[in-house]
Amino acid sequence: MHPAKSIILFTSLSGLGFGLLAFLCLGVPPVTDWIAFVFFAVAFAAAGGGLIASTFHLGHPERALKAFTQWRTSWLSREGWLAVATLAVTGLYAALVIFTGTRIFILGALGSLLCVATTFATSMIYAQLKTVPRWNHWTTSVLFVGLSLAGGALLSGSVRAAILLLLTCGVLQFYAWKTGDSRLAESGSNMASATGLGDIGTVTAFEPPHTGGNYLTDEMVFVVARKHALKLRSIALVLTFLAPALLLLLPFTHLFAAIAVASHVLGLFTLRWLFFAEAEHVVGLYYGRR
Amino acid sequence: MTELPTQTDRKLGLVIDLDTCVGCHACVIACKGWNTENYGAPLADADAYGAQPVGSFLNRVHSYEIQPPDNAPAQLIHFPKSCLHCEDAPCVTVCPTGASYKRVEDGIVLVNESDCIGCGLCAWACPYGAREMDPSEKVMKKCTLCVDRIYNENLPEEDREPACVRTCPAGARHFGDFADPDSNVSTLVAERGGIELMPEQGTKPVNRYLPPRPKDVEIDVLGPLLTPVAQEPRGFLGWLDKALERL
């Protein structure tokens, strides 16, 4: 799949933002006044910024409000509703904490739950697609939510939770790659099933419909730079999980914490780039590619 | 509404005969022509005379080579592909705006272009590559089964079928109602063993493909009666062969 900048920014930033909000709404860290303001501002900037970035992907962003209508069947619509509900509930909680110093536990807990639910809905936009076997698996959702919470723990300075979540997600990510590599082959979709001609013999693509590319090949048969995938995977594992976890294991300083966050965010962008670039859509089979 | 109807009154769709399709791409052009001049946003071409032309098409013809086992001659199959108007259309349910829908009366899957936000998720959900984002209008385009032809009383009756079917010079495309077991398309599918594309995706496509008829099966009936062709060279060539062997 084509790794569009807007969607990489959207999934990474809103994941981080909602992860941080989930911790802040549970009173972790127990900040008040202007420090609380800064923490919440960072969280809302990331979550909101990510959501705004997602609209750059749309052909007609001016009609975006229509996307709230089909929550009965569409995960994209549900994601929209959950994001708005989350921002409203956590916004109210944040305002009460910052301006009145009161913490309403139930409101905070609801906000945290909504943060997790929103990230889950985001993950389901991808995990629901049978057409992309690599994504159509529970690891997609668990990793989206896990990475969101790991980032949230890191940003909120919850050292122990962050180390635990980072290392768990690192192992899970490795597992997701390992099993994901063979999932297209295991999906049962191949050139024989795509053309229905497998009974006659071995099917190979002789000629594409047009000599140039098209929307389908640009959007869903993205194979550029996959040759670097292994190197990028290693870099992403180190940057996202290992380096931040190691830095947190050292005696705490703000410099180390800042480097850990920077490394994690950079790693997260790499992870998401790989998430899209490595995903093979079954329509590629019609073009003899994957 | 993106909830799929549990049942449609009719199941309109196409049968494509891979045995007769000659790969002329006339259906591609007829489709592009009709759907550029009629219903919805025109099918654009970007950089049409430049180095990298790209455009939206609702129908594309692939070509595949099939190599049978035991080294029999390979077959070349031309393979037109457009929307299969699936019964369980995944492109419809993922749509966040309700722009995509499946009609209860005839099962045609359509896009209401004024509601489409151009998010592209429906194209991701389709295993067949039936949906393409228009490069100019930035809305999702797909086969409408020429909904503006098949019910159009301003057209002569013989023209009330999809443009691709009407134009096909080989008669490889057939249009009809799959819900009626006695329709032309249902009969063809029953007689020729119509294929469903990617059944493992669970989309229950309506369109069917007729596999190519077996080739070269009866050619050997008289074979054994024919005089064998000389395997060994005789006469001058035979002498030359032997002489050269001895050297």
PDB file of C-alpha atoms in Angstrom, chain A residues 1 7 57-60 63-64 66-70 72-74 76-77 125-126 128-131 135 187-189 191 193-197 200-210 213-216 219-220 276 281-283 285-287, chain B residues 1-3 18 25 54 57 60-69 75-77 79 81 93-98 113-121 123-129 131-133 137-140 195 197-198 200-202 212:
ATOM      1  CA  MET A   1       0.000   0.000   0.000  1.00  0.00           C
ATOM      2  CA  ILE A   7      -1.898   8.813   7.057  1.00  0.00           C
ATOM      3  CA  HIS A  57      -5.706  12.468   2.583  1.00  0.00           C
ATOM      4  CA  LEU A  58      -9.265  13.192   1.458  1.00  0.00           C
ATOM      5  CA  GLY A  59     -10.208  14.176  -2.075  1.00  0.00           C
ATOM      6  CA  HIS A  60     -13.016  16.342  -0.703  1.00  0.00           C
ATOM      7  CA  ARG A  63     -17.466  17.091   2.934  1.00  0.00           C
ATOM      8  CA  ALA A  64     -15.715  15.460   5.926  1.00  0.00           C
ATOM      9  CA  LYS A  66     -20.673  13.430   6.127  1.00  0.00           C
ATOM     10  CA  ALA A  67     -18.277  10.793   7.492  1.00  0.00           C
ATOM     11  CA  PHE A  68     -20.180  10.818  10.802  1.00  0.00           C
ATOM     12  CA  THR A  69     -23.286   9.256   9.291  1.00  0.00           C
ATOM     13  CA  GLN A  70     -22.412   5.577   8.727  1.00  0.00           C
ATOM     14  CA  ARG A  72     -23.436   1.325  11.895  1.00  0.00           C
ATOM     15  CA  THR A  73     -21.109  -0.371   9.406  1.00  0.00           C
ATOM     16  CA  SER A  74     -18.025   1.795   8.870  1.00  0.00           C
ATOM     17  CA  LEU A  76     -13.847   5.047   9.688  1.00  0.00           C
ATOM     18  CA  SER A  77     -17.117   6.635  10.739  1.00  0.00           C
ATOM     19  CA  ILE A 125      -9.907   0.636   9.594  1.00  0.00           C
ATOM     20  CA  TYR A 126      -6.880  -1.431   8.544  1.00  0.00           C
ATOM     21  CA  GLN A 128     -10.902  -5.184   8.867  1.00  0.00           C
ATOM     22  CA  LEU A 129      -9.539  -5.359   5.310  1.00  0.00           C
ATOM     23  CA  LYS A 130      -9.505  -8.946   4.084  1.00  0.00           C
ATOM     24  CA  THR A 131      -7.898  -7.601   0.934  1.00  0.00           C
ATOM     25  CA  TRP A 135      -3.285  -6.265   8.249  1.00  0.00           C
ATOM     26  CA  SER A 187      -4.747 -16.243   2.615  1.00  0.00           C
ATOM     27  CA  GLY A 188      -5.696 -18.552  -0.260  1.00  0.00           C
ATOM     28  CA  SER A 189      -5.715 -15.624  -2.697  1.00  0.00           C
ATOM     29  CA  MET A 191      -3.249 -15.647  -9.316  1.00  0.00           C
ATOM     30  CA  SER A 193      -8.052 -17.793  -7.519  1.00  0.00           C
ATOM     31  CA  ALA A 194      -7.912 -14.197  -8.831  1.00  0.00           C
ATOM     32  CA  THR A 195      -8.396 -15.306 -12.434  1.00  0.00           C
ATOM     33  CA  GLY A 196     -10.231 -18.564 -11.736  1.00  0.00           C
ATOM     34  CA  LEU A 197      -8.000 -20.143 -14.383  1.00  0.00           C
ATOM     35  CA  ILE A 200      -5.917 -25.121 -16.678  1.00  0.00           C
ATOM     36  CA  GLY A 201      -2.355 -24.507 -15.588  1.00  0.00           C
ATOM     37  CA  THR A 202       0.067 -22.003 -14.118  1.00  0.00           C
ATOM     38  CA  VAL A 203      -1.178 -18.431 -14.543  1.00  0.00           C
ATOM     39  CA  THR A 204       1.303 -15.639 -15.213  1.00  0.00           C
ATOM     40  CA  ALA A 205       0.601 -12.018 -16.094  1.00  0.00           C
ATOM     41  CA  PHE A 206       1.350 -11.551 -19.774  1.00  0.00           C
ATOM     42  CA  GLU A 207       0.369  -7.948 -20.316  1.00  0.00           C
ATOM     43  CA  PRO A 208      -1.132  -5.281 -18.027  1.00  0.00           C
ATOM     44  CA  PRO A 209      -4.256  -3.417 -19.199  1.00  0.00           C
ATOM     45  CA  HIS A 210      -2.278  -0.267 -19.925  1.00  0.00           C
ATOM     46  CA  GLY A 213       0.517   2.991 -14.077  1.00  0.00           C
ATOM     47  CA  ASN A 214      -2.918   3.749 -12.685  1.00  0.00           C
ATOM     48  CA  TYR A 215      -4.649   4.608  -9.413  1.00  0.00           C
ATOM     49  CA  LEU A 216      -4.667   0.947  -8.381  1.00  0.00           C
ATOM     50  CA  GLU A 219      -2.185   3.213  -4.371  1.00  0.00           C
ATOM     51  CA  MET A 220      -2.188  -0.524  -3.719  1.00  0.00           C
ATOM     52  CA  PHE A 276       1.904   0.664   4.746  1.00  0.00           C
ATOM     53  CA  HIS A 281      -3.069  -5.833  -1.428  1.00  0.00           C
ATOM     54  CA  VAL A 282      -4.541  -8.819  -3.257  1.00  0.00           C
ATOM     55  CA  VAL A 283      -5.354  -6.633  -6.296  1.00  0.00           C
ATOM     56  CA  LEU A 285      -2.201 -10.390  -8.066  1.00  0.00           C
ATOM     57  CA  TYR A 286      -4.119  -9.193 -11.127  1.00  0.00           C
ATOM     58  CA  TYR A 287      -0.971  -7.328 -12.132  1.00  0.00           C
TER      59      TYR A 287
ATOM     60  CA  MET B   1     -27.029   3.689   3.511  1.00  0.00           C
ATOM     61  CA  THR B   2     -24.004   1.439   3.798  1.00  0.00           C
ATOM     62  CA  GLU B   3     -25.877  -1.457   5.338  1.00  0.00           C
ATOM     63  CA  LEU B  18     -12.981 -15.863 -21.734  1.00  0.00           C
ATOM     64  CA  HIS B  25     -10.278  -3.419 -25.643  1.00  0.00           C
ATOM     65  CA  VAL B  54      -2.847   8.217 -16.095  1.00  0.00           C
ATOM     66  CA  PHE B  57     -11.236   3.492 -16.200  1.00  0.00           C
ATOM     67  CA  ARG B  60      -9.676  -2.818 -17.908  1.00  0.00           C
ATOM     68  CA  VAL B  61      -8.521  -5.807 -19.932  1.00  0.00           C
ATOM     69  CA  HIS B  62      -5.656  -7.850 -18.497  1.00  0.00           C
ATOM     70  CA  SER B  63      -3.893 -10.612 -20.440  1.00  0.00           C
ATOM     71  CA  TYR B  64      -2.636 -13.789 -18.831  1.00  0.00           C
ATOM     72  CA  GLU B  65      -0.542 -16.669 -20.065  1.00  0.00           C
ATOM     73  CA  ILE B  66      -1.583 -20.084 -18.801  1.00  0.00           C
ATOM     74  CA  GLN B  67       0.958 -22.868 -18.974  1.00  0.00           C
ATOM     75  CA  PRO B  68      -0.801 -26.235 -18.697  1.00  0.00           C
ATOM     76  CA  PRO B  69       1.108 -29.089 -17.074  1.00  0.00           C
ATOM     77  CA  GLN B  75      -2.797 -20.361 -23.726  1.00  0.00           C
ATOM     78  CA  LEU B  76      -3.225 -16.602 -23.852  1.00  0.00           C
ATOM     79  CA  ILE B  77      -6.358 -15.378 -22.094  1.00  0.00           C
ATOM     80  CA  PHE B  79      -9.402 -10.954 -19.142  1.00  0.00           C
ATOM     81  CA  LYS B  81     -12.315  -6.829 -15.351  1.00  0.00           C
ATOM     82  CA  THR B  93     -19.906  -1.286   4.318  1.00  0.00           C
ATOM     83  CA  VAL B  94     -16.570   0.516   4.831  1.00  0.00           C
ATOM     84  CA  CYS B  95     -17.853   3.786   3.335  1.00  0.00           C
ATOM     85  CA  PRO B  96     -18.060   6.376   6.132  1.00  0.00           C
ATOM     86  CA  THR B  97     -20.436   8.760   4.348  1.00  0.00           C
ATOM     87  CA  GLY B  98     -23.064   6.512   2.783  1.00  0.00           C
ATOM     88  CA  GLU B 113     -20.571  11.290  -6.023  1.00  0.00           C
ATOM     89  CA  SER B 114     -21.822  14.369  -4.194  1.00  0.00           C
ATOM     90  CA  ASP B 115     -21.479  12.483  -0.886  1.00  0.00           C
ATOM     91  CA  CYS B 116     -18.041  10.977  -1.630  1.00  0.00           C
ATOM     92  CA  ILE B 117     -15.194  12.489   0.417  1.00  0.00           C
ATOM     93  CA  GLY B 118     -12.547  10.697  -1.634  1.00  0.00           C
ATOM     94  CA  CYS B 119     -11.024   8.802   1.291  1.00  0.00           C
ATOM     95  CA  GLY B 120     -10.257   5.798  -0.908  1.00  0.00           C
ATOM     96  CA  LEU B 121     -11.155   3.209   1.730  1.00  0.00           C
ATOM     97  CA  ALA B 123     -10.968   0.957  -3.180  1.00  0.00           C
ATOM     98  CA  TRP B 124      -8.797  -0.607  -0.470  1.00  0.00           C
ATOM     99  CA  ALA B 125     -11.657  -2.902   0.548  1.00  0.00           C
ATOM    100  CA  CYS B 126     -12.266  -4.189  -2.998  1.00  0.00           C
ATOM    101  CA  PRO B 127     -10.144  -7.241  -3.858  1.00  0.00           C
ATOM    102  CA  TYR B 128     -10.752  -6.829  -7.592  1.00  0.00           C
ATOM    103  CA  GLY B 129      -9.510  -3.299  -8.189  1.00  0.00           C
ATOM    104  CA  ARG B 131     -12.866   1.211  -7.978  1.00  0.00           C
ATOM    105  CA  GLU B 132     -10.605   4.021  -9.063  1.00  0.00           C
ATOM    106  CA  MET B 133     -10.282   7.552  -7.752  1.00  0.00           C
ATOM    107  CA  GLU B 137     -12.695  15.110  -9.643  1.00  0.00           C
ATOM    108  CA  LYS B 138     -11.192  13.275  -6.638  1.00  0.00           C
ATOM    109  CA  VAL B 139     -14.290  11.134  -6.187  1.00  0.00           C
ATOM    110  CA  MET B 140     -14.509   7.362  -6.447  1.00  0.00           C
ATOM    111  CA  ILE B 195     -16.299 -19.000 -12.429  1.00  0.00           C
ATOM    112  CA  LEU B 197     -13.348 -14.632  -8.885  1.00  0.00           C
ATOM    113  CA  MET B 198     -11.539 -14.908  -5.534  1.00  0.00           C
ATOM    114  CA  GLU B 200     -12.096 -17.026  -0.654  1.00  0.00           C
ATOM    115  CA  GLN B 201     -12.600 -13.300  -0.117  1.00  0.00           C
ATOM    116  CA  GLY B 202     -16.246 -13.977   0.751  1.00  0.00           C
ATOM    117  CA  PRO B 212     -11.931 -21.130 -22.033  1.00  0.00           C
TER     118      PRO B 212
END
